[in-house]
Short mmCIF file of C-alpha atoms in Angstrom, two decimals:
data_model
loop_
_atom_site.label_atom_id
_atom_site.label_comp_id
_atom_site.label_asym_id
_atom_site.label_seq_id
_atom_site.Cartn_x
_atom_site.Cartn_y
_atom_site.Cartn_z
CA UNK E 1 102.70 77.86 108.77
CA UNK E 2 99.99 80.05 110.22
CA UNK E 3 97.62 77.73 112.12
CA UNK E 4 94.72 80.16 111.79
CA UNK E 5 94.56 79.59 108.01
CA UNK E 6 92.88 76.38 106.90
CA UNK E 7 91.46 74.74 103.79
CA UNK E 8 87.70 74.50 104.17
CA UNK E 9 85.60 71.81 102.54
CA UNK E 10 83.50 73.24 99.73
CA UNK E 11 79.78 72.62 99.45
CA UNK E 12 77.80 73.81 96.41
CA UNK E 13 74.40 73.79 98.10
CA UNK E 14 75.77 75.65 101.10
CA UNK E 15 77.31 78.29 98.84
CA UNK E 16 74.04 78.86 96.98
CA UNK E 17 72.06 79.08 100.22
CA UNK E 18 74.59 81.51 101.67
CA UNK E 19 74.33 83.77 98.59
CA UNK E 20 70.54 83.75 98.70
CA UNK E 21 70.56 84.50 102.41
CA UNK E 22 73.10 87.33 101.93
CA UNK E 23 71.07 89.10 99.22
CA UNK E 24 67.82 88.54 101.08
CA UNK E 25 69.31 90.08 104.24
CA UNK E 26 70.65 93.10 102.36
CA UNK E 27 67.24 93.62 100.72
CA UNK E 28 65.45 93.54 104.08
CA UNK E 29 67.93 95.97 105.66
CA UNK E 30 67.58 98.46 102.80
CA UNK E 31 63.79 98.26 102.85
CA UNK E 32 63.84 98.92 106.59
CA UNK E 33 66.09 101.99 106.53
CA UNK E 34 65.38 103.69 103.18
CA UNK E 35 62.51 106.10 103.64
CA UNK E 36 61.50 109.28 101.85
CA UNK E 37 62.91 111.32 104.71
CA UNK E 38 66.09 109.25 104.93
CA UNK E 39 67.02 108.03 101.43
CA UNK E 40 70.31 106.23 100.79
CA UNK E 41 72.72 107.23 98.03
CA UNK E 42 75.29 104.57 97.15
CA UNK E 43 78.18 106.04 95.14
CA UNK E 44 80.76 103.74 93.53
CA UNK E 45 83.67 105.60 91.94
CA UNK E 46 86.46 104.40 89.62
CA UNK E 47 84.50 101.36 88.44
CA UNK E 48 87.26 100.61 85.94
CA UNK E 49 89.16 99.03 88.86
CA UNK E 50 86.23 96.81 89.93
CA UNK E 51 85.48 93.30 88.68
CA UNK E 52 82.35 92.81 86.57
CA UNK E 53 81.12 90.33 89.15
CA UNK E 54 81.28 92.92 91.96
CA UNK E 55 79.43 95.52 89.85
CA UNK E 56 76.88 92.91 88.87
CA UNK E 57 76.15 92.19 92.55
CA UNK E 58 75.64 95.92 93.26
CA UNK E 59 73.19 96.20 90.37
CA UNK E 60 71.38 93.03 91.49
CA UNK E 61 70.82 94.59 94.91
CA UNK E 62 69.51 97.78 93.28
CA UNK E 63 67.27 95.90 90.86
CA UNK E 64 65.70 93.80 93.63
CA UNK E 65 65.05 96.85 95.81
CA UNK E 66 61.33 97.64 95.54
CA UNK E 67 60.28 99.44 98.74
CA UNK E 68 62.11 102.54 99.88
CA UNK E 69 64.34 105.21 98.39
CA UNK E 70 67.69 103.98 97.08
CA UNK E 71 69.85 105.85 94.55
CA UNK E 72 72.97 104.27 93.04
CA UNK E 73 75.66 106.10 91.04
CA UNK E 74 78.49 104.37 89.18
CA UNK E 75 81.37 106.32 87.65
CA UNK E 76 84.31 105.38 85.45
CA UNK E 77 86.92 107.11 83.32
CA UNK E 78 85.71 108.01 79.85
CA UNK E 79 88.10 105.53 78.19
CA UNK E 80 86.57 102.70 80.25
CA UNK E 81 82.90 103.73 80.11
CA UNK E 82 82.09 100.86 77.71
CA UNK E 83 82.50 98.55 80.71
CA UNK E 84 79.43 100.09 82.36
CA UNK E 85 77.52 100.43 79.09
CA UNK E 86 77.84 96.71 78.36
CA UNK E 87 76.83 95.78 81.90
CA UNK E 88 73.75 98.02 81.96
CA UNK E 89 72.54 96.73 78.58
CA UNK E 90 71.69 93.42 80.27
CA UNK E 91 67.91 92.81 80.13
CA UNK E 92 67.78 91.63 83.75
CA UNK E 93 68.26 95.21 84.92
CA UNK E 94 64.68 96.33 84.45
CA UNK E 95 64.82 99.73 86.13
CA UNK E 96 65.57 102.85 84.11
CA UNK E 97 69.20 103.88 84.02
CA UNK E 98 70.31 107.41 83.18
CA UNK E 99 73.78 108.07 81.79
CA UNK E 100 75.48 111.40 82.44
CA UNK E 101 78.68 112.28 80.58
CA UNK E 102 80.82 114.83 82.41
CA UNK E 103 82.43 116.98 79.74
CA UNK E 104 85.75 118.74 80.14
CA UNK E 105 85.83 122.40 81.12
CA UNK E 106 85.09 125.06 78.51
CA UNK E 107 87.31 128.11 78.01
CA UNK E 108 84.72 130.21 79.87
CA UNK E 109 84.90 127.80 82.81
CA UNK E 110 88.70 128.03 82.99
CA UNK E 111 88.53 131.83 82.77
CA UNK E 112 85.96 132.00 85.59
CA UNK E 113 88.01 129.63 87.76
CA UNK E 114 91.13 131.78 87.25
CA UNK E 115 89.20 134.93 88.17
CA UNK E 116 88.23 133.31 91.47
CA UNK E 117 91.72 131.92 92.11
CA UNK E 118 94.13 134.79 91.44
CA UNK E 119 94.05 138.55 90.92
CA UNK E 120 95.56 139.37 87.50
CA UNK E 121 95.23 142.41 85.29
CA UNK E 122 92.34 142.29 82.80
CA UNK E 123 94.67 142.28 79.79
CA UNK E 124 96.61 139.23 81.07
CA UNK E 125 93.91 136.97 82.51
CA UNK E 126 92.21 135.95 79.20
CA UNK E 127 95.55 134.94 77.65
CA UNK E 128 96.52 132.78 80.65
CA UNK E 129 93.07 131.15 80.61
CA UNK E 130 93.37 130.51 76.86
CA UNK E 131 96.82 128.93 77.22
CA UNK E 132 95.57 126.71 80.05
CA UNK E 133 92.51 125.66 78.09
CA UNK E 134 94.37 124.97 74.83
CA UNK E 135 97.06 122.81 76.39
CA UNK E 136 94.90 120.89 78.86
CA UNK E 137 91.84 120.42 76.64
CA UNK E 138 89.80 121.42 79.67
CA UNK E 139 90.78 118.41 81.81
CA UNK E 140 90.05 119.67 85.38
CA UNK E 141 92.94 117.86 87.07
CA UNK E 142 95.35 118.90 84.31
CA UNK E 143 94.23 122.56 84.61
CA UNK E 144 94.84 122.49 88.35
CA UNK E 145 98.28 120.85 88.01
CA UNK E 146 99.43 123.32 85.35
CA UNK E 147 98.22 126.26 87.44
CA UNK E 148 100.02 124.93 90.54
CA UNK E 149 103.16 124.49 88.48
CA UNK E 150 102.92 128.10 87.29
CA UNK E 151 102.65 129.29 90.88
CA UNK E 152 105.59 127.14 92.01
CA UNK E 153 107.74 128.43 89.15
CA UNK E 154 106.85 132.04 90.04
CA UNK E 155 105.23 132.78 86.71
CA UNK E 156 103.03 135.38 88.42
CA UNK E 157 104.66 138.53 89.81
CA UNK E 158 103.74 142.06 90.89
CA UNK E 159 104.57 144.75 88.32
CA UNK E 160 105.69 147.73 90.43
CA UNK E 161 105.36 150.37 87.73
CA UNK E 162 101.84 149.36 86.69
CA UNK E 163 100.90 148.31 90.24
CA UNK E 164 99.21 145.14 89.01
CA UNK E 165 99.81 141.39 89.13
CA UNK E 166 100.90 140.01 85.78
CA UNK E 167 102.57 136.94 84.26
CA UNK E 168 106.06 136.20 82.98
CA UNK E 169 105.35 135.00 79.42
CA UNK E 170 108.67 133.14 79.17
CA UNK E 171 107.96 131.05 82.29
CA UNK E 172 104.35 130.57 81.17
CA UNK E 173 105.42 129.06 77.84
CA UNK E 174 108.13 126.91 79.43
CA UNK E 175 105.65 125.41 81.88
CA UNK E 176 102.86 125.02 79.32
CA UNK E 177 105.15 123.13 76.93
CA UNK E 178 105.26 120.23 79.39
CA UNK E 179 102.20 118.61 77.85
CA UNK E 180 102.32 115.44 79.96
CA UNK E 181 100.17 115.54 83.10
CA UNK E 182 102.62 113.20 84.82
CA UNK E 183 105.44 115.72 84.33
CA UNK E 184 103.45 118.39 86.15
CA UNK E 185 102.70 116.08 89.08
CA UNK E 186 106.34 114.96 89.32
CA UNK E 187 107.40 118.60 89.22
CA UNK E 188 105.08 119.42 92.11
CA UNK E 189 106.35 116.45 94.11
CA UNK E 190 109.93 117.64 93.66
CA UNK E 191 109.01 120.97 95.26
CA UNK E 192 108.22 119.10 98.50
CA UNK E 193 110.76 118.64 101.27
CA UNK E 194 112.81 115.43 101.02
CA UNK E 195 111.04 113.93 104.03
CA UNK E 196 107.59 114.68 102.60
CA UNK E 197 108.62 113.14 99.26
CA UNK E 198 109.81 110.01 101.04
CA UNK E 199 106.55 109.76 102.97
CA UNK E 200 104.45 110.23 99.82
CA UNK E 201 106.32 107.54 97.88
CA UNK E 202 106.14 105.05 100.77
CA UNK E 203 102.43 105.76 101.16
CA UNK E 204 101.93 105.06 97.43
CA UNK E 205 103.24 101.52 98.02
CA UNK E 206 100.57 100.92 100.67
CA UNK E 207 97.75 101.94 98.35
CA UNK E 208 95.45 104.83 97.57
CA UNK E 209 94.22 104.71 101.18
CA UNK E 210 96.78 104.32 103.96
CA UNK E 211 97.10 104.68 107.72
CA UNK E 212 99.72 106.67 109.59
CA UNK E 213 101.02 103.66 111.52
CA UNK E 214 102.14 101.79 108.36
CA UNK E 215 103.76 104.89 106.87
CA UNK E 216 105.55 105.64 110.14
CA UNK E 217 106.91 102.07 110.12
CA UNK E 218 108.14 102.53 106.54
CA UNK E 219 109.76 105.93 107.07
CA UNK E 220 110.91 105.53 110.70
CA UNK E 221 110.09 109.20 111.38
CA UNK E 222 109.66 110.69 114.82
CA UNK E 223 106.07 111.66 115.58
CA UNK E 224 106.70 115.41 115.21
CA UNK E 225 108.39 115.03 111.82
CA UNK E 226 105.69 112.62 110.67
CA UNK E 227 102.97 115.13 111.55
CA UNK E 228 104.83 117.95 109.76
CA UNK E 229 105.14 115.85 106.60
CA UNK E 230 101.46 114.97 106.62
CA UNK E 231 100.55 118.63 107.08
CA UNK E 232 102.82 119.58 104.14
CA UNK E 233 101.23 116.96 101.87
CA UNK E 234 97.71 118.03 102.83
CA UNK E 235 98.54 121.73 102.38
CA UNK E 236 99.93 121.04 98.88
CA UNK E 237 96.87 119.08 97.80
CA UNK E 238 98.36 115.59 97.51
CA UNK E 239 96.42 113.79 100.27
CA UNK E 240 93.34 114.32 102.43
CA UNK E 241 91.89 112.64 105.50
CA UNK E 242 89.86 109.62 104.48
CA UNK E 243 86.11 109.92 105.20
CA UNK E 244 86.39 106.73 107.28
CA UNK E 245 89.54 107.73 109.17
CA UNK E 246 90.07 106.66 112.77
CA UNK E 247 89.98 109.92 114.69
CA UNK E 248 91.84 108.83 117.81
CA UNK E 249 94.87 111.06 117.31
CA UNK E 250 97.16 108.06 116.94
CA UNK E 251 96.19 106.05 113.88
CA UNK E 252 94.57 108.25 111.24
CA UNK E 253 93.73 107.18 107.71
CA UNK E 254 94.53 109.32 104.67
CA UNK E 255 93.98 108.93 100.94
CA UNK E 256 95.43 110.38 97.75
CA UNK E 257 93.23 113.12 96.30
CA UNK E 258 93.42 111.51 92.84
CA UNK E 259 94.56 108.15 91.52
CA UNK E 260 96.85 109.85 88.98
CA UNK E 261 98.83 111.38 91.86
CA UNK E 262 99.03 107.96 93.51
CA UNK E 263 100.21 106.35 90.26
CA UNK E 264 102.82 109.06 89.66
CA UNK E 265 104.32 108.81 93.15
CA UNK E 266 104.47 105.02 92.84
CA UNK E 267 106.15 105.22 89.42
CA UNK E 268 109.05 107.20 90.91
CA UNK E 269 110.45 103.91 92.32
CA UNK E 270 112.24 101.26 90.28
CA UNK E 271 111.10 97.61 90.32
CA UNK E 272 113.59 96.49 92.98
CA UNK E 273 112.67 99.37 95.31
CA UNK E 274 108.97 98.63 94.91
CA UNK E 275 109.44 94.95 95.77
CA UNK E 276 111.49 95.72 98.87
CA UNK E 277 108.94 98.23 100.15
CA UNK E 278 105.99 95.91 99.50
CA UNK E 279 107.80 93.12 101.35
CA UNK E 280 108.41 95.40 104.33
CA UNK E 281 104.72 96.36 104.37
CA UNK E 282 103.68 92.69 104.16
CA UNK E 283 105.88 91.70 107.11
CA UNK E 284 104.43 94.57 109.14
CA UNK E 285 100.83 93.60 108.33
CA UNK E 286 101.52 89.98 109.19
CA UNK E 287 102.20 91.01 112.79
CA UNK E 288 98.53 92.03 113.04
CA UNK E 289 97.14 89.06 111.14
CA UNK E 290 93.34 89.04 110.80
CA UNK E 291 90.73 88.15 108.19
CA UNK E 292 90.10 91.86 107.56
CA UNK E 293 93.76 92.43 106.64
CA UNK E 294 94.23 89.20 104.69
CA UNK E 295 93.40 90.64 101.26
CA UNK E 296 95.80 93.55 101.80
CA UNK E 297 98.49 91.24 103.17
CA UNK E 298 98.25 88.87 100.20
CA UNK E 299 98.37 91.77 97.75
CA UNK E 300 101.53 93.15 99.36
CA UNK E 301 103.24 89.74 99.24
CA UNK E 302 102.24 89.34 95.59
CA UNK E 303 103.93 92.64 94.76
CA UNK E 304 107.08 91.69 96.71
CA UNK E 305 108.44 89.63 93.81
CA UNK E 306 111.84 88.05 94.44
CA UNK E 307 111.81 89.08 98.12
CA UNK E 308 109.33 86.29 99.00
CA UNK E 309 110.91 83.08 100.34
CA UNK E 310 109.84 79.55 99.35
CA UNK E 311 108.24 78.98 102.76
CA UNK E 312 106.30 82.22 102.42
CA UNK E 313 105.09 81.13 98.97
CA UNK E 314 103.59 78.00 100.52
CA UNK E 315 101.83 80.09 103.15
CA UNK E 316 100.72 82.47 100.41
CA UNK E 317 99.08 79.61 98.49
CA UNK E 318 97.01 78.70 101.59
CA UNK E 319 95.97 82.31 102.02
CA UNK E 320 94.91 82.53 98.36
CA UNK E 321 92.82 79.39 98.71
CA UNK E 322 91.15 80.63 101.88
CA UNK E 323 90.34 83.99 100.23
CA UNK E 324 89.08 82.19 97.10
CA UNK E 325 86.54 80.25 99.17
CA UNK E 326 85.51 83.43 100.96
CA UNK E 327 85.04 85.24 97.63
CA UNK E 328 83.07 82.34 96.17
CA UNK E 329 80.76 82.18 99.18
CA UNK E 330 79.97 85.89 98.83
CA UNK E 331 79.24 85.64 95.10
CA UNK E 332 82.48 87.13 93.75
CA UNK E 333 83.10 84.29 91.30
CA UNK E 334 85.58 85.98 88.98
CA UNK E 335 87.72 87.00 91.92
CA UNK E 336 87.40 83.50 93.41
CA UNK E 337 88.58 81.88 90.18
CA UNK E 338 91.57 84.20 89.96
CA UNK E 339 92.54 83.42 93.57
CA UNK E 340 92.11 79.66 93.05
CA UNK E 341 94.38 79.73 90.00
CA UNK E 342 97.01 81.80 91.80
CA UNK E 343 96.92 79.40 94.75
CA UNK E 344 97.48 76.48 92.41
CA UNK E 345 100.38 78.22 90.64
CA UNK E 346 102.16 78.88 93.96
#
């Protein structure tokens, strides 16, 4: 077993003191660096994936902040917005909270976006905009995916006699009839080269954010081919450089532009394929074992299913326990409980 992983003795008083010290330190740091000239904006997206305990800690920090300029935004999908509503109804959050609901695009918005995106004759453009709006209900991502699918299927063409760009109504209706957003994303993925598809699917197994070194290990591509595939995926709007990427020319970090694209690419694998790829990722991460990678390593082993050996399950239980103590000491109690229970079950 890994000698660097150990079971630490728990101490309730120590845990409470550590939590108080942590929040006190964060408060002092924020008060020192948040000025009117240099305010801080903390943006937390996709809160539907976060634990209530983690969100509660963020709001506690905001609520205790009294000196300085700190602005916090939390966002979640509309179907999960009740999660934030229930949390913010708590009386302990004394500061005013403003809720902003981002509505879907209107027909006029879709029409304006099309006018800026493609040159079509005036008699065709309103109809295309109307079809897009009707079948997507104004969902921005859905509008973009349908439009990209129309371009890929050559729905737009140049009419030589009229000397204008127009649309093939048959292709338009065929594409529009695919009412599932996932179908459009899968269709766009299938237009990629085979190597780029393979890279995208392997990257989806790593997570929404991934580094080039892990993907290269998974795909076994030469550096030139790897770079070409990344460029193809970026050019087609599937991935972008992560804001926190390591810009050393060797190990760069990318992320999927939207979680629906990540989910779709991942769903293209069957259960057995997913488990094998997760196991391969876990074995690779274990070579560079560190506390920073432990959460990611444990997650990959958990998703490896039947590929995990009995000896690895024992090691996994120690890792879960170590992470549970770490989560508990930082105030993430729900996460700590889940890790403790998983450790016990292993």
